[in-house]
DNA sequence: TACATTATGAAATAAAATTTCATTTTTTCT
DNA sequence: AGAAAAAATGAAATTTTATTTCATAATGTA
């Protein structure tokens, strides 16, 4: 439980003066943990009891207890937050911002995922006769990557990033087939149709998408990957990375389910690549 | 610097009474952070000033400051680290492990990147006549994604995940062309050769790879993405995600360099997709 | 043993946090 | 709009907590 997030979340439950306190804290939490209640009150231009009430409202026992929570939140590394790239950022600045935003998104995505749904997905994937991954645009590369991974498991797997091929494949699907449809927005018409077609043909449809979208409604299992996509630069960024991490999770679940003997098989696949590489000297 | 470790280290520099305090703290640090100096003194059967002196000896400003440090040390129990998936992990466990490992890798990768090299890369990319992205296996999807992004910039861009096409393309490259070669290991023979061919033909070769690899040696600019790939399951995981984040960085640098007018153009590309989507109701 | 050094705690002081309560501001209801 | 109720706020008092001071005790040293 990160108290900084909590402050952000409850910002509009707070009174005007309490909000002033919140703002001062959010602006420089690292200063606050070394300030007395009097110093903080002065900084925020409000009285000491207000600070105290603010702390209580956040379910802490008082100001010292609040500082403890704050210190702990800060200790957990820099809390990754979605920081927006600015026109005048140096290379170093925008690099840091993008990496941090990406990490923040992964954290968010992880929270939106439900272990039960993952379990069910792994279930149906391990029992599938055939697995298809569909995506368009940025999600196409996620489908591509999924094929790459599941291919190693020696199961029939295909991926399509072409609307027509997806449609045809969906129409030809049958019971026992698993169709994984990937879309961040969950609103791409043709993909929603493909999901619906596959379902009509009795395939199990797993959706990797945002909660409560038209696509989600068509799926047998929804793996919710909720990230706040930074659309400042009009390019999908964090969404596809969170989706890829989820593919890793599914692939891992798959191998764990199949047992250790199966993992020896994976090693063989990997070893077969060795001759195409330059040897390591160390 | 973890204060619990520090206490352990300095245990024999302490006086008899101070050591009593240390022992109480080490025994149940989680209780101590919620105790007053009086409570702790009583617990250790010594006086309050002794506790205070103990705190100062550990280079803290006093008891409250000491508690702050202690709280932070306790919170730091879960920084993002590469945790290995275990045979008996539940879905929830391996999901968390994979997401956390991914975040840890991103942190590592970010550290290995050099802002200067990124700047130079953005320089040559913005001035390129033609940009090619080459990758194989897991890195192929990174090249694929890069094409997806740079395509929006309305510059000639191609991607190949096929050895022969890569070779042909490299041989036909010329001055002013930029070839981006992506490989985590940096040891894939055919890719190293492609890099070398492109360089011989006066193209600028940017390598997205690990420091000090055969591939790195053939490149005009090396963007080091050092991650400790978890090879337990014999599948590339974090490496490709770190590479994708780097692609985001390059694409962002590109748009920033091109200025605000150019960004309007990106918005148009995005808007053109609208009709293919279901409308949002909210 | 006598002296110096260090360690310790009782009591005094200082600092910090909390509570109480009167005043102000905002909301709700005619 | 205006009165009544409710909520928010801060000044001052109180309480709690931490620190300093200083006298005494313990420990080491010649």
XYZ file of C-alpha atoms (C1' of nucleotides) in Angstrom:
624
model
C 0.000 0.000 0.000
C 1.705 3.107 -1.229
C 0.653 6.184 0.694
C 1.570 8.563 -2.111
C -0.874 6.814 -4.393
C -3.418 6.871 -1.636
C -3.039 10.626 -1.273
C -3.493 11.039 -5.009
C -6.558 8.847 -4.997
C -8.272 10.564 -2.096
C -7.360 14.041 -3.218
C -10.946 14.982 -3.884
C -12.246 13.593 -0.611
C -10.111 16.173 1.153
C -11.052 19.644 2.293
C -9.446 22.705 0.801
C -6.817 23.084 3.517
C -6.091 19.409 3.630
C -5.513 19.462 -0.071
C -2.889 22.138 0.441
C -1.102 19.752 2.755
C -1.410 16.973 0.200
C 0.105 19.131 -2.490
C 3.094 20.093 -0.414
C 3.677 16.446 0.427
C 3.347 15.248 -3.147
C 5.648 17.995 -4.344
C 8.541 16.963 -2.145
C 7.853 13.916 -0.016
C 11.526 13.544 0.738
C 11.584 16.855 2.562
C 8.451 16.100 4.480
C 9.758 12.987 6.170
C 12.328 15.205 7.869
C 9.932 17.983 8.816
C 8.031 18.482 12.041
C 4.311 18.960 11.957
C 4.875 22.678 12.584
C 7.243 23.010 9.638
C 4.859 21.246 7.312
C 1.914 23.333 8.513
C 3.856 26.502 7.823
C 4.939 25.250 4.416
C 1.325 24.600 3.460
C 0.090 27.799 5.087
C -2.348 26.014 7.336
C -2.452 25.118 11.017
C -0.968 22.144 12.777
C -4.268 20.520 13.702
C -5.173 20.457 10.024
C -2.069 18.459 9.261
C -3.006 16.126 12.052
C -6.524 15.694 10.724
C -5.107 15.094 7.272
C -2.973 12.258 8.615
C -5.918 10.684 10.378
C -8.033 10.852 7.257
C -5.443 8.681 5.555
C -5.917 6.044 8.221
C -2.719 6.704 10.078
C -2.571 7.191 13.814
C -1.170 10.701 13.623
C 1.612 12.709 12.129
C 4.556 10.552 13.241
C 2.787 7.448 12.047
C 2.041 9.139 8.765
C 5.713 10.012 8.316
C 6.578 6.396 8.892
C 4.232 5.280 6.150
C 5.535 7.955 3.864
C 9.124 6.949 4.535
C 8.284 3.369 3.708
C 6.612 4.324 0.468
C 9.619 6.338 -0.542
C 12.002 3.562 0.376
C 10.447 1.260 -2.162
C 12.666 2.728 -4.803
C 11.492 5.699 -6.717
C 7.785 5.177 -7.062
C 7.405 4.762 -10.773
C 4.983 7.255 -12.114
C 3.856 8.127 -15.555
C 5.836 11.236 -16.302
C 5.126 13.064 -19.497
C 7.857 13.856 -21.941
C 8.419 17.538 -22.378
C 9.349 19.457 -25.494
C 12.683 20.573 -24.042
C 13.797 17.367 -22.393
C 17.373 16.239 -22.895
C 18.045 12.730 -24.158
C 18.800 11.665 -20.624
C 15.544 13.100 -19.337
C 13.216 11.588 -21.893
C 14.997 8.258 -21.650
C 14.409 8.160 -17.907
C 10.836 9.276 -18.274
C 9.996 6.617 -20.815
C 11.605 3.830 -18.843
C 9.907 4.940 -15.650
C 6.534 5.293 -17.306
C 6.950 1.827 -18.739
C 7.692 0.428 -15.304
C 4.707 2.285 -13.856
C 2.501 0.748 -16.517
C 3.759 -2.724 -15.778
C 2.910 -2.190 -12.163
C -0.578 -1.048 -13.085
C -1.087 -3.904 -15.501
C -0.007 -6.424 -12.921
C -2.630 -5.120 -10.569
C -5.402 -5.370 -13.130
C -4.660 -9.028 -13.858
C -6.607 -11.739 -12.140
C -4.754 -14.900 -11.157
C -7.874 -16.977 -11.676
C -8.254 -15.878 -15.255
C -4.595 -16.594 -15.869
C -5.045 -20.046 -14.452
C -8.052 -20.735 -16.634
C -6.211 -19.415 -19.666
C -3.254 -21.659 -19.018
C -5.702 -24.531 -18.623
C -7.304 -24.052 -21.987
C -3.989 -23.309 -23.688
C -2.368 -26.509 -22.468
C -5.360 -28.472 -23.711
C -5.745 -26.703 -27.040
C -5.660 -28.524 -30.345
C -4.535 -25.377 -32.052
C -3.685 -21.886 -30.823
C -4.109 -18.697 -32.874
C -2.897 -15.243 -31.926
C -4.526 -12.230 -33.563
C -3.541 -8.585 -33.288
C -3.331 -5.467 -35.419
C -0.900 -2.561 -35.329
C 1.084 -2.480 -32.121
C -0.694 -5.566 -30.854
C 0.353 -7.453 -33.969
C 3.872 -7.655 -32.647
C 2.540 -9.104 -29.419
C 0.781 -11.819 -31.400
C 3.978 -12.335 -33.356
C 5.940 -12.706 -30.155
C 3.400 -15.119 -28.725
C 3.733 -17.327 -31.758
C 7.482 -17.264 -31.287
C 7.149 -18.481 -27.727
C 4.402 -21.057 -28.146
C 6.056 -22.431 -31.232
C 8.796 -23.763 -28.966
C 6.234 -25.812 -27.086
C 5.655 -27.902 -30.147
C 1.947 -27.135 -30.365
C 0.168 -26.021 -33.537
C 0.287 -22.255 -33.335
C -0.328 -19.486 -35.850
C -0.404 -15.736 -35.774
C -2.073 -13.323 -38.169
C -1.785 -9.571 -38.427
C -3.994 -9.412 -41.484
C -7.739 -8.856 -41.185
C -8.738 -11.305 -43.901
C -6.546 -14.113 -42.714
C -7.843 -13.583 -39.191
C -11.435 -13.810 -40.419
C -10.830 -16.932 -42.436
C -8.976 -18.560 -39.605
C -11.739 -17.655 -37.143
C -14.427 -19.094 -39.400
C -12.528 -22.339 -39.681
C -11.990 -22.724 -35.964
C -13.730 -25.417 -33.977
C -14.174 -26.769 -30.483
C -10.810 -27.333 -28.798
C -9.187 -24.465 -30.633
C -8.048 -21.443 -28.686
C -8.074 -18.000 -30.240
C -6.198 -15.241 -28.430
C -7.268 -11.783 -29.534
C -5.035 -8.892 -28.542
C -6.126 -5.268 -28.596
C -5.346 -2.484 -26.179
C -8.386 -0.375 -27.017
C -10.698 -3.373 -27.382
C -12.616 -1.289 -29.902
C -11.111 -2.290 -33.202
C -14.183 -3.363 -35.166
C -12.652 -6.117 -37.244
C -11.032 -7.726 -34.217
C -14.260 -7.682 -32.247
C -15.944 -9.381 -35.196
C -13.186 -11.974 -35.406
C -13.614 -12.763 -31.716
C -17.334 -13.117 -32.199
C -16.895 -15.393 -35.232
C -14.460 -17.637 -33.414
C -16.824 -17.919 -30.492
C -19.737 -18.841 -32.749
C -17.606 -21.665 -34.057
C -17.076 -22.989 -30.516
C -13.469 -21.958 -30.127
C -12.380 -20.664 -26.722
C -11.648 -16.974 -27.111
C -9.125 -15.350 -24.783
C -9.028 -11.564 -24.928
C -5.966 -9.600 -23.949
C -7.515 -6.153 -23.643
C -8.810 -3.446 -21.346
C -11.668 -4.198 -18.941
C -15.203 -3.471 -20.141
C -14.598 -2.983 -23.834
C -16.635 -4.344 -26.767
C -13.932 -6.949 -27.309
C -14.013 -8.032 -23.672
C -17.727 -8.781 -24.035
C -17.099 -11.270 -26.846
C -14.475 -13.315 -25.017
C -14.713 -16.536 -23.032
C -11.874 -15.353 -20.794
C -10.705 -11.766 -20.472
C -7.186 -11.037 -19.349
C -7.459 -7.391 -18.343
C -4.378 -5.384 -19.052
C -5.304 -1.896 -17.928
C -2.605 0.676 -18.530
C -2.989 4.377 -18.929
C -1.526 4.800 -22.359
C 0.329 8.054 -22.714
C -1.119 9.409 -25.897
C 0.921 12.585 -25.926
C 2.920 11.372 -28.822
C 0.097 9.454 -30.443
C 1.899 6.132 -30.401
C 1.092 3.023 -28.418
C 3.900 2.458 -25.938
C 3.238 0.885 -22.577
C 0.254 -1.177 -23.672
C 2.179 -3.531 -25.906
C 4.921 -3.968 -23.315
C 2.406 -4.934 -20.646
C 0.810 -7.339 -23.115
C 4.195 -8.916 -23.821
C 4.816 -9.401 -20.128
C 1.480 -11.170 -19.980
C 2.526 -13.423 -22.852
C 5.588 -14.300 -20.775
C 3.314 -15.142 -17.890
C 1.142 -17.402 -20.044
C 4.166 -19.104 -21.570
C 5.622 -19.640 -18.126
C 2.358 -21.017 -16.815
C 2.282 -23.322 -19.805
C 5.736 -24.766 -19.156
C 5.092 -25.136 -15.452
C 1.871 -27.014 -16.174
C 3.614 -29.328 -18.570
C 6.185 -30.378 -15.985
C 9.928 -30.752 -15.826
C 10.300 -33.340 -18.555
C 8.802 -30.884 -20.949
C 11.316 -28.256 -19.935
C 14.172 -30.481 -21.068
C 12.586 -30.237 -24.447
C 12.820 -26.477 -24.374
C 16.499 -26.739 -23.587
C 16.936 -28.805 -26.740
C 15.270 -26.121 -28.828
C 17.612 -23.589 -27.342
C 20.698 -25.740 -27.846
C 19.803 -26.220 -31.476
C 20.447 -22.526 -31.986
C 23.969 -22.711 -30.658
C 25.766 -23.395 -33.932
C 24.394 -20.182 -35.400
C 26.182 -18.146 -32.754
C 29.697 -16.953 -32.100
C 31.077 -18.637 -29.023
C 31.435 -16.727 -25.807
C 35.030 -16.438 -24.712
C 34.527 -15.877 -20.981
C 22.445 1.447 3.220
C 20.343 -0.813 5.377
C 20.306 0.221 9.015
C 19.636 -3.279 10.289
C 22.850 -4.439 8.670
C 24.610 -1.444 10.126
C 23.445 -2.347 13.619
C 24.706 -5.879 13.142
C 28.046 -4.636 11.889
C 28.623 -2.188 14.686
C 27.351 -4.454 17.391
C 30.760 -4.766 19.064
C 31.455 -1.043 18.974
C 28.503 -0.583 21.283
C 28.433 -0.429 25.054
C 26.708 -3.043 27.108
C 23.458 -1.118 27.501
C 23.439 0.000 23.927
C 23.808 -3.574 22.845
C 20.661 -4.408 24.794
C 18.858 -1.819 22.716
C 20.311 -3.271 19.527
C 19.127 -6.718 20.442
C 15.595 -5.608 21.113
C 15.532 -3.787 17.809
C 16.957 -6.677 15.830
C 14.531 -9.059 17.485
C 11.439 -7.213 16.373
C 12.148 -4.170 14.245
C 8.543 -4.003 13.173
C 7.403 -3.365 16.710
C 10.052 -0.770 17.314
C 8.989 1.531 14.520
C 5.712 1.970 16.365
C 7.212 2.423 19.803
C 8.130 5.609 21.607
C 11.606 6.053 23.004
C 10.205 5.370 26.475
C 8.629 2.100 25.411
C 11.806 0.909 23.777
C 13.899 1.896 26.805
C 11.618 -0.053 29.075
C 11.659 -3.040 26.736
C 15.453 -3.098 26.802
C 15.597 -2.346 30.519
C 17.707 0.731 30.090
C 17.081 4.467 30.235
C 15.815 6.772 27.526
C 19.047 8.721 27.094
C 20.816 5.472 26.309
C 18.447 4.819 23.460
C 19.078 8.318 22.250
C 22.839 7.866 22.380
C 22.457 4.570 20.571
C 20.639 6.325 17.744
C 23.289 8.978 17.435
C 26.046 6.413 17.338
C 24.414 5.043 14.201
C 24.716 8.440 12.561
C 21.078 9.373 12.849
C 19.914 12.671 14.238
C 17.955 11.164 17.099
C 15.302 8.631 17.885
C 12.626 9.788 15.425
C 15.197 9.977 12.670
C 16.411 6.523 13.565
C 12.884 5.165 13.318
C 12.584 6.695 9.883
C 15.712 4.919 8.713
C 14.543 1.705 10.270
C 11.158 1.998 8.578
C 12.815 2.528 5.250
C 15.077 -0.461 5.683
C 12.108 -2.621 6.467
C 10.164 -1.341 3.487
C 13.076 -2.002 1.188
C 12.379 -5.694 1.559
C 10.881 -5.852 -1.903
C 12.778 -3.876 -4.466
C 12.346 -5.154 -7.954
C 14.668 -8.050 -8.283
C 14.984 -10.839 -10.683
C 13.154 -13.558 -8.863
C 13.206 -16.966 -10.378
C 10.037 -18.810 -11.070
C 9.688 -21.926 -9.038
C 8.170 -25.243 -9.989
C 5.421 -24.946 -7.404
C 4.484 -21.317 -7.807
C 0.828 -20.429 -7.980
C -0.428 -18.330 -10.889
C -0.364 -15.300 -8.672
C 3.209 -15.948 -7.645
C 4.698 -16.480 -11.056
C 2.765 -13.544 -12.445
C 4.249 -11.265 -9.822
C 7.702 -12.691 -10.301
C 7.658 -12.174 -14.036
C 6.352 -8.627 -13.827
C 8.861 -7.738 -11.153
C 11.750 -9.300 -13.025
C 10.723 -7.359 -16.089
C 10.737 -4.138 -14.133
C 14.107 -4.990 -12.642
C 15.467 -5.560 -16.147
C 14.146 -2.260 -17.365
C 15.918 -0.570 -14.499
C 19.143 -2.336 -15.387
C 18.789 -1.555 -19.067
C 18.155 2.081 -18.387
C 21.398 2.261 -16.456
C 23.418 0.684 -19.234
C 22.202 3.194 -21.800
C 24.287 6.228 -22.624
C 22.449 9.480 -23.344
C 25.161 10.556 -25.774
C 24.736 7.489 -27.906
C 21.004 7.994 -27.909
C 21.471 11.555 -29.022
C 23.791 10.532 -31.836
C 21.379 7.790 -32.881
C 18.488 10.228 -33.028
C 20.716 12.544 -35.054
C 21.459 9.992 -37.708
C 17.900 8.645 -37.725
C 16.376 12.066 -38.332
C 18.766 12.616 -41.189
C 18.485 9.183 -42.752
C 17.429 8.640 -46.353
C 16.201 5.203 -45.448
C 15.976 3.247 -42.220
C 16.134 -0.560 -41.940
C 15.505 -2.618 -38.834
C 16.922 -6.151 -38.666
C 16.358 -8.769 -36.017
C 15.876 -12.509 -35.685
C 13.799 -14.546 -33.270
C 12.676 -12.511 -30.290
C 14.458 -9.454 -31.639
C 12.514 -9.741 -34.880
C 9.444 -8.498 -33.127
C 11.400 -5.508 -31.885
C 12.388 -4.694 -35.460
C 8.767 -5.205 -36.449
C 7.635 -2.798 -33.777
C 10.242 -0.246 -34.778
C 8.966 -0.294 -38.333
C 5.477 0.240 -37.003
C 6.574 3.332 -35.131
C 8.903 4.914 -37.675
C 6.422 4.261 -40.419
C 4.226 6.922 -38.837
C 6.993 9.453 -39.286
C 6.603 9.216 -43.016
C 10.207 8.187 -43.616
C 11.232 5.245 -45.794
C 11.501 2.373 -43.352
C 11.688 -1.400 -43.738
C 12.113 -4.352 -41.439
C 13.305 -7.849 -42.211
C 13.293 -10.942 -40.079
C 14.666 -13.103 -42.837
C 18.392 -13.684 -43.196
C 18.482 -13.490 -46.984
C 16.426 -10.330 -47.223
C 18.604 -8.754 -44.579
C 21.759 -9.619 -46.535
C 20.395 -8.292 -49.793
C 19.175 -5.145 -48.153
C 22.543 -4.617 -46.454
C 24.442 -5.077 -49.684
C 22.270 -2.496 -51.390
C 22.658 0.107 -48.667
C 24.596 3.294 -49.216
C 25.764 6.424 -47.488
C 22.892 8.183 -45.758
C 21.114 4.936 -44.984
C 20.753 3.812 -41.415
C 20.676 0.139 -40.498
C 19.553 -0.796 -37.009
C 20.608 -4.292 -36.016
C 18.939 -5.792 -32.968
C 20.293 -8.798 -31.100
C 20.378 -9.480 -27.393
C 23.275 -11.916 -27.497
C 25.157 -9.963 -30.160
C 26.554 -13.300 -31.282
C 24.188 -14.360 -34.013
C 26.557 -14.950 -36.910
C 24.334 -13.903 -39.761
C 23.404 -10.638 -38.052
C 27.017 -9.774 -37.336
C 27.759 -10.356 -41.009
C 24.839 -8.189 -42.065
C 26.109 -5.386 -39.846
C 29.539 -5.717 -41.340
C 28.171 -5.716 -44.909
C 26.101 -2.615 -44.279
C 29.074 -0.822 -42.821
C 31.242 -1.711 -45.811
C 28.613 -0.080 -47.969
C 28.879 3.156 -45.976
C 25.584 2.873 -44.149
C 25.478 3.999 -40.528
C 24.990 0.913 -38.398
C 23.278 1.243 -35.024
C 23.478 -1.839 -32.838
C 20.921 -2.549 -30.129
C 22.770 -5.221 -28.229
C 24.813 -6.095 -25.172
C 28.119 -4.295 -24.504
C 31.300 -5.905 -25.861
C 29.836 -8.470 -28.197
C 30.954 -9.345 -31.738
C 27.991 -7.360 -33.062
C 28.878 -4.303 -30.981
C 32.305 -4.253 -32.626
C 30.816 -3.925 -36.106
C 28.548 -0.971 -35.311
C 28.988 2.751 -35.811
C 26.923 3.398 -32.703
C 26.176 0.862 -29.997
C 23.109 1.263 -27.823
C 23.931 -1.034 -24.931
C 20.948 -2.811 -23.492
C 22.418 -4.948 -20.771
C 19.899 -7.124 -18.992
C 20.482 -10.322 -17.133
C 18.294 -12.590 -19.154
C 16.594 -15.184 -17.059
C 17.268 -18.281 -19.073
C 15.637 -20.673 -16.666
C 12.886 -21.378 -19.067
C 15.044 -21.058 -22.149
C 13.049 -18.238 -23.638
C 14.063 -14.632 -24.160
C 11.905 -12.474 -21.943
C 13.237 -9.250 -20.512
C 15.700 -8.532 -23.295
C 13.086 -7.853 -25.942
C 11.050 -5.700 -23.576
C 14.059 -3.534 -22.753
C 14.773 -3.260 -26.468
C 11.202 -2.148 -27.106
C 11.469 0.522 -24.446
C 14.591 1.723 -26.246
C 12.662 1.871 -29.512
C 10.153 4.081 -27.713
C 12.992 6.300 -26.597
C 14.360 6.607 -30.127
C 10.922 7.291 -31.565
C 10.305 9.917 -28.913
C 13.664 11.532 -29.565
C 12.798 11.546 -33.241
C 9.505 13.349 -32.772
C 10.985 15.845 -30.332
C 13.750 16.631 -32.805
C 11.281 17.161 -35.577
C 9.342 19.780 -33.617
C 5.718 20.471 -32.785
C 4.458 20.919 -36.328
C 5.533 17.390 -37.049
C 3.583 16.133 -34.066
C 0.357 17.472 -35.542
C 1.053 15.113 -38.361
C 1.196 12.181 -35.976
C -2.178 13.172 -34.626
C -3.578 12.962 -38.152
C -2.252 9.436 -38.534
C -3.901 8.504 -35.289
C -7.192 10.160 -36.170
C -7.279 8.289 -39.461
C -7.717 5.102 -37.458
C -10.805 6.349 -35.701
C -13.389 5.088 -38.156
C -12.172 1.528 -37.696
C -13.069 1.642 -34.012
C -16.205 1.390 -31.912
C -16.962 4.702 -30.251
C -16.368 5.169 -26.563
C -19.558 5.889 -24.709
C -18.149 7.727 -21.678
C 44.482 1.645 45.664
C 43.895 6.142 43.541
C 42.882 8.368 39.398
C 40.956 8.929 34.922
C 37.719 7.553 31.655
C 33.573 6.039 30.148
C 28.804 4.627 30.755
C 24.441 5.355 32.710
C 20.054 7.219 34.445
C 17.140 10.811 37.176
C 15.452 14.955 36.576
C 14.895 19.176 33.996
C 14.148 21.151 29.757
C 12.836 21.472 25.149
C 10.372 20.035 21.254
C 6.691 18.040 19.020
C 2.100 16.362 18.611
C -2.600 16.310 20.035
C -6.828 17.948 22.075
C -10.125 21.294 23.170
C -12.926 24.745 21.954
C -14.282 29.137 19.899
C -14.598 31.182 15.349
C -15.161 31.106 10.517
C -16.729 29.113 6.300
C -19.691 26.305 3.678
C -23.794 23.811 2.867
C -28.646 22.879 3.343
C -33.167 23.941 3.884
C -36.846 26.947 3.969
C -32.200 35.481 -0.191
C -31.529 34.361 4.583
C -31.542 31.461 8.749
C -30.041 27.222 10.733
C -27.049 23.325 10.654
C -22.906 21.235 9.534
C -18.257 21.204 8.463
C -13.738 23.216 8.476
C -10.215 25.683 10.647
C -6.785 27.634 13.874
C -5.334 29.644 18.654
C -4.263 28.131 22.823
C -3.850 24.593 26.293
C -2.494 20.131 27.225
C -0.226 15.988 26.701
C 3.186 13.190 24.918
C 7.710 12.464 23.418
C 12.563 13.423 22.898
C 16.757 15.622 24.395
C 19.946 17.792 27.445
C 22.176 18.391 31.692
C 24.414 16.776 35.341
C 25.402 13.744 39.197
C 26.590 9.007 40.092
C 28.176 4.482 39.047
C 30.989 1.288 36.581
C 35.171 0.195 34.325
C 39.706 0.411 33.092
C 44.699 2.096 34.036
C 49.018 2.983 36.310
